[in-house]
XYZ file of C-alpha atoms in Angstrom:
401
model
C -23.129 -12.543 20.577
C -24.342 -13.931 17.519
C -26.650 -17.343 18.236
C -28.144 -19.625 15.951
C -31.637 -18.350 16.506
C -31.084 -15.012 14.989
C -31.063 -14.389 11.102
C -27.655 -14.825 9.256
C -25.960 -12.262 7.293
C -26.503 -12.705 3.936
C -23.555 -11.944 2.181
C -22.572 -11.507 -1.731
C -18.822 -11.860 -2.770
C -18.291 -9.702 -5.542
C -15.083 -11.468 -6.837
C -14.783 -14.576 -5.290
C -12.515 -16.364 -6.919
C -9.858 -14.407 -6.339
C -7.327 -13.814 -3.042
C -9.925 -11.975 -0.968
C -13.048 -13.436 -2.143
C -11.068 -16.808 -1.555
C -9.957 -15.536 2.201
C -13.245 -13.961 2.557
C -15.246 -17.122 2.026
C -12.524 -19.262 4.256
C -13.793 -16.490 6.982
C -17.117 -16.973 6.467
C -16.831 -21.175 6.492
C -15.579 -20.305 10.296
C -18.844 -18.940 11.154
C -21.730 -20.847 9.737
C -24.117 -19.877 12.382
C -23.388 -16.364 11.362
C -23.609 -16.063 7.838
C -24.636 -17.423 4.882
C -23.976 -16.718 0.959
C -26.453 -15.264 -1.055
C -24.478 -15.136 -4.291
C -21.145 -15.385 -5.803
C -19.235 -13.714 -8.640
C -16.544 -14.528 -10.501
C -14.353 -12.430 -14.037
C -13.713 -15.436 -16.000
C -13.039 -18.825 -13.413
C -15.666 -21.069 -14.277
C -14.134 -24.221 -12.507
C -12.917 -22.313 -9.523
C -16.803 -20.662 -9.539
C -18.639 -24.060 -9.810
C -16.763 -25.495 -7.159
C -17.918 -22.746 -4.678
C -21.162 -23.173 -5.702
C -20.984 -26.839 -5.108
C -19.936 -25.976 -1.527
C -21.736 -22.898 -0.468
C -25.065 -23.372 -2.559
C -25.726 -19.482 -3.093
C -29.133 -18.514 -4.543
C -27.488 -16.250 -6.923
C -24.145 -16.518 -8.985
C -22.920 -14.449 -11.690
C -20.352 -13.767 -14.478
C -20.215 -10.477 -17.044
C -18.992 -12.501 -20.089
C -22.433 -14.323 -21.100
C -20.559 -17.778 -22.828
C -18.976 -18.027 -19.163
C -22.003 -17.798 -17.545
C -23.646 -20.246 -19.938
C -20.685 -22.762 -19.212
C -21.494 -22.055 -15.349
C -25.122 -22.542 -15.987
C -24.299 -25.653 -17.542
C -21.889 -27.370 -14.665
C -24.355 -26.390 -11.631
C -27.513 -28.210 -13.539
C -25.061 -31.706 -13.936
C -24.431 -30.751 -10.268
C -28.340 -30.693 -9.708
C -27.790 -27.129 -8.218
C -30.732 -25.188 -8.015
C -28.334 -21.748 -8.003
C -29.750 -19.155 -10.451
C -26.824 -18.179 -12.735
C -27.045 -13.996 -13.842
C -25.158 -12.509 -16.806
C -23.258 -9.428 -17.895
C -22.473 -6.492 -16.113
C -25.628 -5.698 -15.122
C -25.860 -8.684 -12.977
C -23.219 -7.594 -10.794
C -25.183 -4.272 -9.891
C -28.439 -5.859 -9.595
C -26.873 -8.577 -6.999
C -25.005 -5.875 -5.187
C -28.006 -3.624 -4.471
C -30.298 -7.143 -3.455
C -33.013 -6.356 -1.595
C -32.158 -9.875 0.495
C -28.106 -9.008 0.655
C -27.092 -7.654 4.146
C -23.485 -7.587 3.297
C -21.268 -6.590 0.126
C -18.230 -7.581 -0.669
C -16.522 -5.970 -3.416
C -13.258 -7.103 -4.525
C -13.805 -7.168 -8.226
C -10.051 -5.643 -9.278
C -10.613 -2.611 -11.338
C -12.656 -0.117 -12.761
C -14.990 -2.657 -13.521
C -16.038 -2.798 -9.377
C -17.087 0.969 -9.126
C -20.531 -0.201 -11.074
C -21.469 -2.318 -8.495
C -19.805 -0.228 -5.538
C -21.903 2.153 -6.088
C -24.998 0.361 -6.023
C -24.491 -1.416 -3.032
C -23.648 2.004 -1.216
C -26.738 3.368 -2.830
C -28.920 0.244 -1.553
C -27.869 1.059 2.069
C -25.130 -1.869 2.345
C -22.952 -3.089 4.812
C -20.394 -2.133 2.124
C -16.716 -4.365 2.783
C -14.404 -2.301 -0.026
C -11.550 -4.536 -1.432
C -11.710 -2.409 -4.558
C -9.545 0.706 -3.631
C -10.191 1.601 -7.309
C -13.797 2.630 -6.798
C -12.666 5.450 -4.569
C -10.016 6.141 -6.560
C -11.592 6.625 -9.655
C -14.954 7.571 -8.239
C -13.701 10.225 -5.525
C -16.038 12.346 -4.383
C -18.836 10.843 -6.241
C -18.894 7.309 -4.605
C -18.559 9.177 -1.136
C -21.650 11.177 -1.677
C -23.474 7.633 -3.037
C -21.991 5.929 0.871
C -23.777 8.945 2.065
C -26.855 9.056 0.410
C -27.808 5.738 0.679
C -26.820 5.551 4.634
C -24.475 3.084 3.788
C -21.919 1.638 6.441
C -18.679 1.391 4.233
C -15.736 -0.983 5.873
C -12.380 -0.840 4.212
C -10.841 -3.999 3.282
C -7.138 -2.727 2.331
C -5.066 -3.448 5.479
C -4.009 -0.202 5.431
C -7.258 1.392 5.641
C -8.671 -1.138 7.821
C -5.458 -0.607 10.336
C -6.407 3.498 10.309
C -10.172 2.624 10.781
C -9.899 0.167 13.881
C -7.520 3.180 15.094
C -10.094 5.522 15.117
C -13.514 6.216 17.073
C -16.805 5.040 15.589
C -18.174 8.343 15.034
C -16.497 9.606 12.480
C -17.372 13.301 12.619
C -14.376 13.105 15.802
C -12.086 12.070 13.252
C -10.905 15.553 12.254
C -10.679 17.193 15.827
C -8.434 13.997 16.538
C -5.758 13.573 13.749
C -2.980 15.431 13.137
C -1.888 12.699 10.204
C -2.019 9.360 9.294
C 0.733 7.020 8.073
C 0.121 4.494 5.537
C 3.326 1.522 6.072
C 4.299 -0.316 2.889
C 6.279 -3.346 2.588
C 8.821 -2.205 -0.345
C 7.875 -5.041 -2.521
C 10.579 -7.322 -3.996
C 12.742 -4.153 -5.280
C 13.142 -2.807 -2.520
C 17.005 -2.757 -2.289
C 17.356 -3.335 -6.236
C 19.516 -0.740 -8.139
C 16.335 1.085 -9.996
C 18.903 0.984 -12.925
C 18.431 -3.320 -13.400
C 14.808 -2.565 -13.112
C 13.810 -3.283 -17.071
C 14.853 -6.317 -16.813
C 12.165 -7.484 -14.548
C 9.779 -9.719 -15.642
C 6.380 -10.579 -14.592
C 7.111 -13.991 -12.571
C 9.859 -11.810 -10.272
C 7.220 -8.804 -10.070
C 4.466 -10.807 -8.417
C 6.941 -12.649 -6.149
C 5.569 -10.239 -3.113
C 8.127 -10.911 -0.042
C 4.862 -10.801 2.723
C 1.611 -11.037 1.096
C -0.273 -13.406 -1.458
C -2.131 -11.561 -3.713
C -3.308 -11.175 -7.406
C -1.265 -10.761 -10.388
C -2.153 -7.069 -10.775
C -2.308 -5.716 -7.334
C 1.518 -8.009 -7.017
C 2.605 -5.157 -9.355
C 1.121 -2.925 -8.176
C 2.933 -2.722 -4.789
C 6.174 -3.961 -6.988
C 6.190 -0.842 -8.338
C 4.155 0.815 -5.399
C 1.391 1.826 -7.628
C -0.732 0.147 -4.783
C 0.583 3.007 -2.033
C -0.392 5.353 -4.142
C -4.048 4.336 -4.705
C -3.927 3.246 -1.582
C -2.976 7.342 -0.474
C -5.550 8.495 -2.452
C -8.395 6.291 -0.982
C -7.009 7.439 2.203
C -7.956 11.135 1.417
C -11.446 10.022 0.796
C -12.432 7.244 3.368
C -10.633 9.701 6.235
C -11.140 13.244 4.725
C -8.143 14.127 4.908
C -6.078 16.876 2.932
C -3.010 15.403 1.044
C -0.443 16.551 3.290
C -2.193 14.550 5.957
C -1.330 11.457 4.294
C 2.179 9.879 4.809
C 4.197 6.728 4.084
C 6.887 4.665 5.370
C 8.703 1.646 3.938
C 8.370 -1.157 6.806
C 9.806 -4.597 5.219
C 8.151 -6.515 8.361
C 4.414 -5.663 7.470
C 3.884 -6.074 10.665
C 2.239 -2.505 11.586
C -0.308 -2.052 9.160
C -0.941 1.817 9.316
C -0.565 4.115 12.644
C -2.681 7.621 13.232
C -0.711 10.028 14.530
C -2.980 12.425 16.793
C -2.803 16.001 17.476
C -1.422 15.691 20.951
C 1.452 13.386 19.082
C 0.361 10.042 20.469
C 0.564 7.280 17.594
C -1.412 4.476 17.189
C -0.602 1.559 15.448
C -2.767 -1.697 14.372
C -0.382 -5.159 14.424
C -1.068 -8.442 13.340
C 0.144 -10.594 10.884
C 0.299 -10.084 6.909
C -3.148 -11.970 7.042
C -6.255 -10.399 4.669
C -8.318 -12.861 6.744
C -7.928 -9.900 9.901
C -9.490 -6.859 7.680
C -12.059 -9.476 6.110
C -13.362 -10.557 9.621
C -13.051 -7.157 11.357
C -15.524 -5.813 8.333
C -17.710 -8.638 8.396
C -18.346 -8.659 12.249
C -17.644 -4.965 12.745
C -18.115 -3.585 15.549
C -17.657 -6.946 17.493
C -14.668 -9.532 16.233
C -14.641 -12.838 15.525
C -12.490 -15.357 14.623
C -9.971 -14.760 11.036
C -8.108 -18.464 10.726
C -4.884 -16.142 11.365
C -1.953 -16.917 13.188
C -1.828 -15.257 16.741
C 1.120 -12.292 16.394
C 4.711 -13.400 18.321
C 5.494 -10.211 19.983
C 8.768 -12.079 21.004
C 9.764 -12.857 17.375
C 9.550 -8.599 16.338
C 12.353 -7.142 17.998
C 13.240 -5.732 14.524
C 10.603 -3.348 13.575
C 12.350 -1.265 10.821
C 11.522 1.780 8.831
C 12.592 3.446 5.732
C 11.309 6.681 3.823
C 9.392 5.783 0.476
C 12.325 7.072 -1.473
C 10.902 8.828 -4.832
C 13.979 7.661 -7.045
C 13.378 4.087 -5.992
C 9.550 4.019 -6.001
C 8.546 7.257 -8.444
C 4.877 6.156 -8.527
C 4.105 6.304 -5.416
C 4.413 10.065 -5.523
C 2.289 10.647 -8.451
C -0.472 10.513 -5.759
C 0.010 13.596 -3.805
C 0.439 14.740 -7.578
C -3.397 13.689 -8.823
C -4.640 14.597 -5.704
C -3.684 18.515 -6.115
C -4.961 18.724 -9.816
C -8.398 19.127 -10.739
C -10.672 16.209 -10.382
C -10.958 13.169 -11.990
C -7.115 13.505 -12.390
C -7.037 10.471 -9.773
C -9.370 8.208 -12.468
C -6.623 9.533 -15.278
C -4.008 7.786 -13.086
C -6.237 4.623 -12.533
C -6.931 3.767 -16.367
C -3.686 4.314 -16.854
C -2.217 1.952 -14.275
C -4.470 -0.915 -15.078
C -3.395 -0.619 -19.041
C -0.098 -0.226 -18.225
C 0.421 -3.437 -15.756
C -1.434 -5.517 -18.133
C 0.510 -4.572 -20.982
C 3.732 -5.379 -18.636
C 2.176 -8.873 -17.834
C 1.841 -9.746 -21.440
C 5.086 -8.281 -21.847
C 4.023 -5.567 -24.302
C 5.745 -3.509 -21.806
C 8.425 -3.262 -19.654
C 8.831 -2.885 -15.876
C 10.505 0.564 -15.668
C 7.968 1.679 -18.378
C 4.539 1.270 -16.308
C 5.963 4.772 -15.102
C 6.097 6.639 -17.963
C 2.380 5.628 -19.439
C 1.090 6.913 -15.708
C 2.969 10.082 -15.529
C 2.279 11.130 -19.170
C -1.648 10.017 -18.766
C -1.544 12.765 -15.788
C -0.200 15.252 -17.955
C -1.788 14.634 -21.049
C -5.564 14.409 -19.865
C -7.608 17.364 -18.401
C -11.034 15.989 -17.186
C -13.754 17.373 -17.491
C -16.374 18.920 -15.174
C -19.054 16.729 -16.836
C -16.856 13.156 -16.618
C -16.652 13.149 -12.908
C -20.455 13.414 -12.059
C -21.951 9.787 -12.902
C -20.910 6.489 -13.587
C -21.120 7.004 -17.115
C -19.178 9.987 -17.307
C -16.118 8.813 -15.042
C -16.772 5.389 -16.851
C -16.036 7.414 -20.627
C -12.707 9.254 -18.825
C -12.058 5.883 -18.082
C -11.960 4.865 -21.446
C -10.803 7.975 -23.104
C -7.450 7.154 -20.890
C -7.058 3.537 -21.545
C -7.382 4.576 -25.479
C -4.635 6.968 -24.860
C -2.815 4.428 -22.553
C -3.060 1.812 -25.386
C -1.604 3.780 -27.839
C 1.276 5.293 -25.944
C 1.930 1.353 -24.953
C 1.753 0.894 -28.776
C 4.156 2.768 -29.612
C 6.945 2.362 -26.557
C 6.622 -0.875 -26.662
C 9.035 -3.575 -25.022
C 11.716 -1.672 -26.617
């Protein structure tokens, strides 16, 4: 038990304006004796920024775009805030890999998080992952960098999370004791739409999630159930597992987060409700628990506990997964880049619904990486772009139509 006389976890929210920096820090207000910010990050929110500077009075904040951070710099010294404000994307390594940070939390959406992922793993982090992108488009690279740097590396996701607090601590027992896991999803809000009405969806109905509040992009992700599918390849990584070890099932309730099913055939489950606040505390306080803000689970009100199979007509994304995952590597970044150009073209309705699809299956057949792009930031930060160039112009040239 934590006490007041002990030192506080210093913690640095990579991405704190958004839904899990936001749930992280509402965590984190619960336990004051516990921990403490050392610095906060933020895309492009300078308001929503300020204001959590105003209340948590980090050391450190930072933003990539330099006239944002100026503007920043410029509200905390009318505040008479003594917070040092960084810039550019450098600042969001050199804050991650802190000599004074105890605990990372990375839930910058994007490519733009493996950068500082990697760092903090390097540095020897307690490591909370939000970004499921950095193992997806790092792979095997950001694994070796967890290793390396002896970092202890907590996923966020509740999926992950749900499969982790399944599991033993030592996790060289993991592969004697699984036989597979299952990955639930909720379905999304299309999950009993005809496919066939799908174009008409716009970007308002796509982030309408039926369970969960979450970001614009990540909404449409699991709307199309691009999420499951990074979500299946970051399972292969955190769990070592081989693709056919790695299963999902459509369960509207979101109830059960992710089960383990073990060689002997017992299955275990994680419950709770839809709450990121559970993951973000379990990380934070791992391997004791504390205290999420969540609502306590009514056993008596889940009678109905349903399942469905991920049906590939319905959701064809999701399958283009177990599809990245069997081609040579750095096929899993191909599918990233394309993703993220392809929702934000849908969201500024350069593109339509049915047509995020298309972009991410002809990325994955279009682009062969190479040996040399998967081997350092800069290299899997060039397929990156060489995809999102390719991405573009495929988007360019579809269009809305």
């Amino acid at each position: 038990m934590n006490t007041t006389s002990e030192k506080r976890q210093r913690v640095v929210v990579l991405g704190s304006t958004g839904s899990i920096g936001a749930n992280t820090l509402d965590v984190l207000a619960r336990h004051p004796q516990r921990y403490e910010c050392l610095a906060l990050t933020a895309m492009s929110r300078v308001q929503e920024l300020a204001q959590q500077c105003r209340q948590w009075r980090p050391r450190f904040a930072a933003m990539p775009d330099a006239a944002k951070a100026t503007e920043l710099r410029a509200l905390l010294r009318a505040d008479g805030l003594n917070t040092e404000v960084l810039e550019g994307p450098a600042a969001l390594v050199e804050l991650a890999q802190h000599p004074d940070a105890d605990t990372v939390m990375a839930a910058i959406v994007g490519a733009a998080g493996l950068a500082p992922a990697v760092a903090a793993a390097r540095a020897g982090k307690r490591l909370l992952l939000a970004n499921k992108e950095a193992v997806v488009l790092g792979g095997r690279f950001f694994m070796q960098a967890v290793r390396e740097g002896g970092a202890t590396l907590l996923p966020i996701d509740s999926e992950h999370s749900a499969i982790f607090q399944c599991l033993p601590q030592d996790p060289s027992t993991w592969a004697q004791r699984i036989d597979h896991i299952v990955l639930t999803a909720s379905g999304g809000p299309f999950r009993q739409r005809d496919p066939q009405t799908l174009k008409d969806v716009t970007p308002e109905q796509a982030c309408a999630h039926p369970n969960w509040v979450m970001g614009r992009k990540i909404s449409v992700d699991s709307a199309t159930m691009m999420n499951k599918a990074l979500e299946v390849i970051e399972a292969r990584w955190l769990f070592d597992l081989k693709p056919e070890q790695i299963k999902v099932l459509i369960h509207p309730q979101s109830v059960i987060h992710s089960m383990v099913v073990c060689r002997d055939q017992s299955v275990l489950a994680q419950l709770g409700t839809p709450d990121m606040r559970v993951p973000i505390a379990y990380g934070l306080s791992y391997p004791e628990r504390i205290e999420s803000g969540a609502s306590a689970l009514d056993l008596l009100q889940c009678s109905q506990l349903s399942f469905e199979p991920a049906d590939a007509h319905r959701f064809p994304g999701l399958h283009l997964s177990w599809q990245a995952l069997r081609a040579p590597e750095g096929a899993t970044a191909v599918l990233n880049a394309a993703n993220e150009e392809a929702v934000a073209a849908f969201l500024a309705g350069r593109l339509r619904f049915d047509q995020i699809y298309n972009v991410n299956h002809g990325a994955l057949t279009d682009i062969a990486p190479s040996p040399d792009e998967v081997d350092s930031i800069e290299g899997l930060m060039g397929l990156d772009e060489r995809v999102r160039a390719h991405a573009r112009a495929v988007i360019a040239r579809v269009g809305a139509a």
